[in-house]
Coordinates of C-alpha atoms and ligand atoms in Angstrom, one line a residue:
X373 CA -11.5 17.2 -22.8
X374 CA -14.7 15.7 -20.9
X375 CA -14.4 11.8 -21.7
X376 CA -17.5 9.3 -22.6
X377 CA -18.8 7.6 -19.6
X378 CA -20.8 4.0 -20.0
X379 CA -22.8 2.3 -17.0
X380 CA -21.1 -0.7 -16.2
X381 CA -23.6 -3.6 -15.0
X382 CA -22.9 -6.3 -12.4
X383 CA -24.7 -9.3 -14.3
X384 CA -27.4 -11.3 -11.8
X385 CA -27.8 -8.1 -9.5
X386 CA -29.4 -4.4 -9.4
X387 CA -25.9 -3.2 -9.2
X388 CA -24.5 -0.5 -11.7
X389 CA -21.9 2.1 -12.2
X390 CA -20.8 5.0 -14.2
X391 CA -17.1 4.7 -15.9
X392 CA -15.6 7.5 -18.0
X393 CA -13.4 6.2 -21.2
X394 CA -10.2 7.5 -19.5
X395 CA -11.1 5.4 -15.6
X396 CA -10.5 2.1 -14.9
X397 CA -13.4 -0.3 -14.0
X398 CA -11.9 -1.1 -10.5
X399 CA -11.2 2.1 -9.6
X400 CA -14.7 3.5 -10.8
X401 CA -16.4 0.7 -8.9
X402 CA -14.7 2.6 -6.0
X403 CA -15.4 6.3 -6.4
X404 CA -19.0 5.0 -6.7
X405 CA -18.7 3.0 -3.6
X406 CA -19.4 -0.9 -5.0
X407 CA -17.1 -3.3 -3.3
X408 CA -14.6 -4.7 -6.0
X409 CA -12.1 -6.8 -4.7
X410 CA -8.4 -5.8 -5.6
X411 CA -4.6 -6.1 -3.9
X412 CA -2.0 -4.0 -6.3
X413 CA -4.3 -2.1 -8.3
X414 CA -1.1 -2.3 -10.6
X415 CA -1.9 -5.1 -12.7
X416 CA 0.2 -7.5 -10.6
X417 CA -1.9 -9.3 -8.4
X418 CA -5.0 -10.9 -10.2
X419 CA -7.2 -10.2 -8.0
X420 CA -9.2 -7.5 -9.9
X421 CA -10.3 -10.6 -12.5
X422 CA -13.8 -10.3 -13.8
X423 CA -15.6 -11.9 -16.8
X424 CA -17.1 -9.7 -19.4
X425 CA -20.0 -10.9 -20.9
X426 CA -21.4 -8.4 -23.0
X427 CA -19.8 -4.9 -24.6
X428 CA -16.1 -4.2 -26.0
X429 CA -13.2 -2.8 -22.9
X430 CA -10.1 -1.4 -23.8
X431 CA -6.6 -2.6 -21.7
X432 CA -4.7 -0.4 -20.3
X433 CA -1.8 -3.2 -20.2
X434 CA -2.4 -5.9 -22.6
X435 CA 0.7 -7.9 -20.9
X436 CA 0.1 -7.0 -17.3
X437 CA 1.3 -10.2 -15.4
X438 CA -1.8 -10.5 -13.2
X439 CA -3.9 -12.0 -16.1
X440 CA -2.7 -15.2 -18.2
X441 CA -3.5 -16.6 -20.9
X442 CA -6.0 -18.9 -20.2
X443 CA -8.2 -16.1 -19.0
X444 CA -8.1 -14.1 -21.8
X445 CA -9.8 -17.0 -23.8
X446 CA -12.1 -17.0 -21.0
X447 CA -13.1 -13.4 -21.6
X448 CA -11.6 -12.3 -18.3
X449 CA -10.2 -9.0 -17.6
X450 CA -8.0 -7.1 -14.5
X451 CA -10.7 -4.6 -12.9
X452 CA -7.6 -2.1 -12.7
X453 CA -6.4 -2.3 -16.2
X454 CA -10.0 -2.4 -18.0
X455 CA -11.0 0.7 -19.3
X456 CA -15.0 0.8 -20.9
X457 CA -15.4 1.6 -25.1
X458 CA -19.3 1.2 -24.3
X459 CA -21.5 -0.1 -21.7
X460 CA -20.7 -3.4 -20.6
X461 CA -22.0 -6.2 -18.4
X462 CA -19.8 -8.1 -16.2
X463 CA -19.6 -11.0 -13.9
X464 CA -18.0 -10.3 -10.8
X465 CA -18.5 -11.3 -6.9
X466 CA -18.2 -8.4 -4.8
X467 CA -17.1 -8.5 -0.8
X468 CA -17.7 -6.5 1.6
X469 CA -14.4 -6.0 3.1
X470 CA -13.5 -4.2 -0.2
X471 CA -15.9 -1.2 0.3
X472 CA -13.7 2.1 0.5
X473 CA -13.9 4.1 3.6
X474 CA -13.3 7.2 1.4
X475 CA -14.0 6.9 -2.1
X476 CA -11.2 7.2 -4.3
X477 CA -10.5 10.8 -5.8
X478 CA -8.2 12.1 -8.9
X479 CA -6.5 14.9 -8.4
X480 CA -3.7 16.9 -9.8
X481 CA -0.8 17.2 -7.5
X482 CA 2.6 19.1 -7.5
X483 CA 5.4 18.0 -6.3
X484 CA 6.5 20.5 -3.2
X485 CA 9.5 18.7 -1.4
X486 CA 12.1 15.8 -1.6
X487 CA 14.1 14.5 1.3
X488 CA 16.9 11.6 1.7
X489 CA 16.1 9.5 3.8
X490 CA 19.3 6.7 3.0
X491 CA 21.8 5.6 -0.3
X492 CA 18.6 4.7 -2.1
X493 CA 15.3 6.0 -0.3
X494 CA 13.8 9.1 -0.4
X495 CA 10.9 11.2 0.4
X496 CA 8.6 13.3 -1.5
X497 CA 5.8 15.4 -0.6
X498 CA 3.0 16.6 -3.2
X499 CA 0.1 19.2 -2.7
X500 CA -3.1 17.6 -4.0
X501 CA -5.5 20.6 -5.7
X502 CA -8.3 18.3 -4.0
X503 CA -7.9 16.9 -0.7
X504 CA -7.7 13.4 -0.9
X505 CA -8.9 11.7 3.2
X506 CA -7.2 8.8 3.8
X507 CA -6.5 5.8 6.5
X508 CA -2.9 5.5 8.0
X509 CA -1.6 2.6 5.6
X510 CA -3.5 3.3 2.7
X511 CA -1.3 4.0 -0.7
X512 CA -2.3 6.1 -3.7
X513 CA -1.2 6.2 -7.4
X514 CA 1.0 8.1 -9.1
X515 CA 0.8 8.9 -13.0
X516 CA 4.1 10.7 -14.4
X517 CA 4.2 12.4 -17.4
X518 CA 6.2 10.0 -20.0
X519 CA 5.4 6.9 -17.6
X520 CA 3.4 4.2 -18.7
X521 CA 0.8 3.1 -16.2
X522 CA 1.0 4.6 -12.3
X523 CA 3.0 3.4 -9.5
X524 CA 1.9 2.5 -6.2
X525 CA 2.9 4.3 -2.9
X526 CA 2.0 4.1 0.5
X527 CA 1.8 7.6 2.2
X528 CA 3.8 7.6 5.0
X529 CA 2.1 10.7 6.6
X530 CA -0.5 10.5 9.5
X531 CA -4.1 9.7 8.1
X532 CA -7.5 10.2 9.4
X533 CA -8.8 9.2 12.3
X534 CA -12.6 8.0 12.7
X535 CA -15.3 10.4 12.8
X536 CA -13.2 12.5 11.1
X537 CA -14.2 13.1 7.3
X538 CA -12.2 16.2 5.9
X539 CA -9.0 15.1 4.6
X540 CA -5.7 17.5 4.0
X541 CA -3.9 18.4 0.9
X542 CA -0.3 17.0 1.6
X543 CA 0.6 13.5 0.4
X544 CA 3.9 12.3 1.6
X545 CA 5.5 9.1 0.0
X546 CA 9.0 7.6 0.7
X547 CA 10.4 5.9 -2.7
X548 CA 13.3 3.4 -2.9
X549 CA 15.1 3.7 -6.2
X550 CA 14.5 0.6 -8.0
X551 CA 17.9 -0.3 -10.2
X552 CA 16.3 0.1 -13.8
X553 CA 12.9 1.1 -12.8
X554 CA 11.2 4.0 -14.4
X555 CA 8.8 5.6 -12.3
X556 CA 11.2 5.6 -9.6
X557 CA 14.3 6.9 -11.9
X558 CA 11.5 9.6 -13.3
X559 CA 11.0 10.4 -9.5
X560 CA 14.5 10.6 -8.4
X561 CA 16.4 11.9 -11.5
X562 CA 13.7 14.4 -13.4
X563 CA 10.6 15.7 -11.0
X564 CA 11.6 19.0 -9.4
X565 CA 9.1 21.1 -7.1
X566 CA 6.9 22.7 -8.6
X567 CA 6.4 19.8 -11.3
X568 CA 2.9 18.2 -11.9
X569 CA 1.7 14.6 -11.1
X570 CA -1.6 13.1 -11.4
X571 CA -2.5 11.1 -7.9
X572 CA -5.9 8.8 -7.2
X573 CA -6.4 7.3 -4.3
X574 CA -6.6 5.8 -1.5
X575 CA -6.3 2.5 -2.2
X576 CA -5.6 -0.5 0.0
X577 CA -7.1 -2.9 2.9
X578 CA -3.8 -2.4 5.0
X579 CA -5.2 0.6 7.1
X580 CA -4.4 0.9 10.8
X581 CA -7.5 -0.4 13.0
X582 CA -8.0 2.0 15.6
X583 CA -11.0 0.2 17.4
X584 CA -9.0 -3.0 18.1
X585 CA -7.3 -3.1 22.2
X586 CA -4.8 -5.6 21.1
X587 CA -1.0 -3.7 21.2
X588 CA 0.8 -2.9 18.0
X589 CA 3.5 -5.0 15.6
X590 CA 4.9 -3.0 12.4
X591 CA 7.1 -4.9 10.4
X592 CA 8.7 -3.0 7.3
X593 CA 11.3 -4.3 5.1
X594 CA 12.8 -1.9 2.6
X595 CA 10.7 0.4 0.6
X596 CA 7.9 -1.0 3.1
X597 CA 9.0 1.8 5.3
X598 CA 6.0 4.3 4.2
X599 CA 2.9 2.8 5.7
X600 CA 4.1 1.4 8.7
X601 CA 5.5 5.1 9.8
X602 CA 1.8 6.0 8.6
X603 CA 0.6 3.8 10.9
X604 CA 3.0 4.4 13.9
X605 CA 2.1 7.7 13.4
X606 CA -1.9 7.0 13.5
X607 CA -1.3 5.0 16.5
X608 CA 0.8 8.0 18.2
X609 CA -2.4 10.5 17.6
X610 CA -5.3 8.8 17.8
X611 CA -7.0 9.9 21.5
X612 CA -8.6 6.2 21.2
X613 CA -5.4 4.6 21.0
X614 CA -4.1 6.5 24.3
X615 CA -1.9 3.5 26.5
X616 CA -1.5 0.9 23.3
X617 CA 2.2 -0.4 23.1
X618 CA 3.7 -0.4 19.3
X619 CA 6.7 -2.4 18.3
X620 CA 8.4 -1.8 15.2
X621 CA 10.6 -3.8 13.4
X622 CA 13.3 -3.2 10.4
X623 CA 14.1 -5.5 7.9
X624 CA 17.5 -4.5 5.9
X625 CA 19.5 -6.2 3.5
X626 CA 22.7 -4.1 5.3
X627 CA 23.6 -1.8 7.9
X628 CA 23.5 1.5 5.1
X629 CA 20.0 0.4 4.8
X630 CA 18.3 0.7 8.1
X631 CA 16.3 3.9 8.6
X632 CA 13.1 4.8 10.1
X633 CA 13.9 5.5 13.9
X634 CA 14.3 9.0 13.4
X635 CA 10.7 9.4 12.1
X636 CA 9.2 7.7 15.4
X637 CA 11.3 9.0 18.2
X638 CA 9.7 11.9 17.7
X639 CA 6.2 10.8 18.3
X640 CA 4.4 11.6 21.9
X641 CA 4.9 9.2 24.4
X642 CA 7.2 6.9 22.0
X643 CA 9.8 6.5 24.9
X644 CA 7.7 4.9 27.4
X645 CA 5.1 2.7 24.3
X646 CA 7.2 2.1 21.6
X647 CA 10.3 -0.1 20.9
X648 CA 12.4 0.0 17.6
X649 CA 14.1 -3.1 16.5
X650 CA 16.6 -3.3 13.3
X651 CA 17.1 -6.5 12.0
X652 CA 20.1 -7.0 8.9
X653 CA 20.0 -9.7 6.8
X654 CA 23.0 -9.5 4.4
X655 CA 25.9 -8.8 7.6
X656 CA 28.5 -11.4 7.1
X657 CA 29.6 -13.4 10.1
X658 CA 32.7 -11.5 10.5
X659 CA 30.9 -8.0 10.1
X660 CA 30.3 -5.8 13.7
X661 CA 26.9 -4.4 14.0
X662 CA 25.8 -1.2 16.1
X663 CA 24.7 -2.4 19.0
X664 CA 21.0 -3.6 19.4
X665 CA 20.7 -4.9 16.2
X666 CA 20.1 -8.4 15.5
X667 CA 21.7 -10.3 13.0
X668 CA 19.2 -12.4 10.3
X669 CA 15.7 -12.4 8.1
X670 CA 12.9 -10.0 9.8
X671 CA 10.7 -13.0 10.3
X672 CA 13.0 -15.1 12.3
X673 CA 13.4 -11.5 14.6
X674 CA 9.7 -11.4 15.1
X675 CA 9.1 -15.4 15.9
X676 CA 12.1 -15.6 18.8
X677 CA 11.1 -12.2 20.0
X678 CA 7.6 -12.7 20.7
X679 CA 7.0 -16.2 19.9
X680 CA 3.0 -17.3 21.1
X681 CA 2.7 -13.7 21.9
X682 CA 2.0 -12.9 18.5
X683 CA -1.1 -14.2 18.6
X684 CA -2.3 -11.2 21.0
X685 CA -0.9 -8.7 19.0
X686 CA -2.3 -7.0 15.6
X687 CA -0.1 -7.5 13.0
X688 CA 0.8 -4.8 10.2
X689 CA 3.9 -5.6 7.4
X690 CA 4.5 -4.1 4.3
X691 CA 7.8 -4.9 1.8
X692 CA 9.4 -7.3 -0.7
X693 CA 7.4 -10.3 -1.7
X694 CA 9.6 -12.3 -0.1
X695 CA 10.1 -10.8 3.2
X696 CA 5.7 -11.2 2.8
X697 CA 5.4 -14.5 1.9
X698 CA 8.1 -15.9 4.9
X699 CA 6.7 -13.8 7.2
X700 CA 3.2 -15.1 6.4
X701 CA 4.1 -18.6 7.4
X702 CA 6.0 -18.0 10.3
X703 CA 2.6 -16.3 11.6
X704 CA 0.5 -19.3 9.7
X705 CA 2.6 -21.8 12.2
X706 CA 2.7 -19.9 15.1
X707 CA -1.3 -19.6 14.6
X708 CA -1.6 -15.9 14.6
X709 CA -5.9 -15.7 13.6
X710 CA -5.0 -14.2 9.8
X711 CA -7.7 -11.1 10.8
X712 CA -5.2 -9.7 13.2
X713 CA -2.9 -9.5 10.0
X714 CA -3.0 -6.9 7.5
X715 CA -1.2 -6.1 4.4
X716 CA -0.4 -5.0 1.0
X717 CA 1.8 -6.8 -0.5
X718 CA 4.2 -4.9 -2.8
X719 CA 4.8 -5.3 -6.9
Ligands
FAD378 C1 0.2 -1.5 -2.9 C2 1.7 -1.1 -3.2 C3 2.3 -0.2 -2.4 C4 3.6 0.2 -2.7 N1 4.2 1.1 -1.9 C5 5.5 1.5 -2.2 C6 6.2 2.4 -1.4 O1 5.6 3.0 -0.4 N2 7.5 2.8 -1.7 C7 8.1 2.2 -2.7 O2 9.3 2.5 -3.0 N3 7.5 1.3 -3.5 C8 6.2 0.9 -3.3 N4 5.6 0.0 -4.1 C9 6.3 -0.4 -5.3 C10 6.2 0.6 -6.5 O3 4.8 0.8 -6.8 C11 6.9 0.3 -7.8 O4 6.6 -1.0 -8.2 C12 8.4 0.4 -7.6 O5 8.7 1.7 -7.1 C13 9.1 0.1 -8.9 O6 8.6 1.0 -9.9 P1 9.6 1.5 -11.0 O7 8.7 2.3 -11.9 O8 10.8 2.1 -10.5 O9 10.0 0.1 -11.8 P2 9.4 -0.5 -13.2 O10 10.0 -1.8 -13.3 O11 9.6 0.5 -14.2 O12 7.8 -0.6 -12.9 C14 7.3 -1.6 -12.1 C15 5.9 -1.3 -11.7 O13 5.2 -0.6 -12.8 C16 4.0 -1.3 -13.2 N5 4.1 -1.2 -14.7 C17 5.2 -1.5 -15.4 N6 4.9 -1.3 -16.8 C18 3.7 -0.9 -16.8 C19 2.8 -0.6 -17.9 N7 3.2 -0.6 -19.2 N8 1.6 -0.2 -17.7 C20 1.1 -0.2 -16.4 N9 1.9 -0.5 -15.3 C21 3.2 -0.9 -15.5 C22 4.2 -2.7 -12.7 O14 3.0 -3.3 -12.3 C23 5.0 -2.5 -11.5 O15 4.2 -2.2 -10.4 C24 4.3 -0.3 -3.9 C25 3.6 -1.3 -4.7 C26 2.3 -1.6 -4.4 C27 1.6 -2.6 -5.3
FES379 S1 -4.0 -7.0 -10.8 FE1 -5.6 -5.6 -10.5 S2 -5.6 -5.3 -8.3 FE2 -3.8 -6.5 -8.7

């Protein structure tokens, strides 16, 4: 059924959009290009907030954590839970660094493989009936039949490079199963191949830079895995990045955990410019560890590995919250310039 779209207004500019009933206004913004700014896109962050100030929206998520109280009485709403009942006018500063390199596309998708990758991560592959062109890094959203709201996921499959404008079909994610969590239990337990999905995207500022000289740092921890393999990938591939060094490292609560050198041993050239470093976090004192690994949190790895050096290097993580936030200030203090740092951060 064809849904009602409304023209959404940016209040004090020339600036409008088109949103059907059934989009959300942040995403919209997006497929029509206007620079909205946004992290999660899940409702988490807060940092899709915008004031309405004339017309009546619709939540998807009345309780979505990213908005509290006080901004509801203030009229404000989260860009990625706002859906239009009419047209509205809102008040919102847009920036620049926001403005998709590929406008976001839905699509149905069906799901066409699964893989294990360890005890509790997997990964799944879905055809998209339209292509959807993304960046290495970039994630999507998945809706699931029976699942309120979408989930995000990084792909963890090569992206496009510049110049390059026709995107492929295949959208590869890799999932950890979340104790209690639905999506991820609907992923795991119930999709089969063959079953449908709905997936929009790409989303997300976290995409590998392929103009920049400076070599390569990934650091994943946990279900972070996804875009950093996208971007090791990217950097693999891309004819501009020929000679640039990458260094990976793997945060892991224990030894069953660590995963991911498989995927990039296999890449051209990975022997001679790339280096693979797991780092475990919950080994007790007393407990052997293969050999190479290093004992401890991910951020501690990175600072005595590379100490001042990290300030030459561009910086990609992805993972937990609070692998983010204590890697964040260990690059803060060793004064790593923040635009040499990109991420997502994960809800
Ligand atoms: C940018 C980004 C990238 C991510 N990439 C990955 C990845 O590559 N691999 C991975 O394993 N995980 C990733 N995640 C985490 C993932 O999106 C899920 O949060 C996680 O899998 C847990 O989902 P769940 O459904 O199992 O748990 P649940 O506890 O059922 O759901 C948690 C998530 O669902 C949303 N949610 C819950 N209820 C509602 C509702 N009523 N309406 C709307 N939304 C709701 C929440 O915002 C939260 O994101 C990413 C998250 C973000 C923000
Ligand atoms: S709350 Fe909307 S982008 Fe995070």
């Amino acid at each position: 059924m064809s849904q009602a779209v409304h023209t959404i207004q940016l209040a004090g500019t020339d600036q409008s959009f088109p949103c059907a009933e059934n989009d959300t206004l942040l995403r919209a913004a997006l497929r029509n290009g206007i620079a909205f700014p946004y992290e999660c896109n899940v409702g988490s962050c807060g940092n899709c907030k915008f004031e309405l100030l004339e017309g009546v929206m619709a939540s998807c998520w009345p309780e979505a954590p990213g908005l509290s109280d006080k901004d509801r009485a203030r009229n404000r709403g989260l860009g990625c839970q706002s859906r239009p009942t009419g047209p509205l006018q809102i008040k919102l500063r847009t920036s620049d660094k926001y403005a998709p390199q590929f406008p976001p596309v839905r699509t149905p998708a069906k799901l066409i493989a699964s893989r294990v990758i360890t005890h509790d991560l997997s990964e799944f592959t879905f055809q998209t009936e339209a292509p959807m062109p993304f960046l290495s890094g970039q994630y999507a959203l998945i809706q699931m039949d029976g699942i309120a709201g979408p989930r995000a996921y990084s792909m963890s499959n090569v992206g496009l490079f510049s110049g390059e404008s026709q995107g492929g079909n295949l959208i590869e994610v890799q999932v950890r199963r979340v104790p209690g969590g639905q999506g991820s239990a609907h992923l795991f337990d119930h999709l089969k191949p063959g079953d449908s999905v709905e997936i929009d995207g790409p989303y997300g500022m976290a995409y590998l830079r392929e103009n920049i000289e400076r070599d390569i740092l990934c650091i994943a921890g946990g279900s972070g895995l996804a875009p950093m393999i996208s971007i090791a990938r990217g950097t693999f591939s891309s004819p501009r990045m020929a000679g640039r060094k990458l260094s990976f490292f793997y945060g892991a609560r224990a030894i069953q955990d660590v995963c991911g050198l498989d995927m990039l041993t296999t890449l051209p050239q990975w022997q001679e410019r790339g280096t693979y470093q797991a780092v475990v976090s919950g080994a007790n004192a007393e407990d052997s560890l293969p050999e190479g690994y290093l004992r401890g949190f991910v951020h501690d790895a990175v600072a005595q590995t590379f100490g001042d050096r990290l300030q030459q290097m561009e910086i990609y993580f992805a993972g937990p919250a609070m692998m983010g936030q204590s890697l964040l200030k260990t690059l803060i203090d060793l004064k790593v310039p923040m635009d040499q740092v990109h991420f997502d951060q994960f809800y």
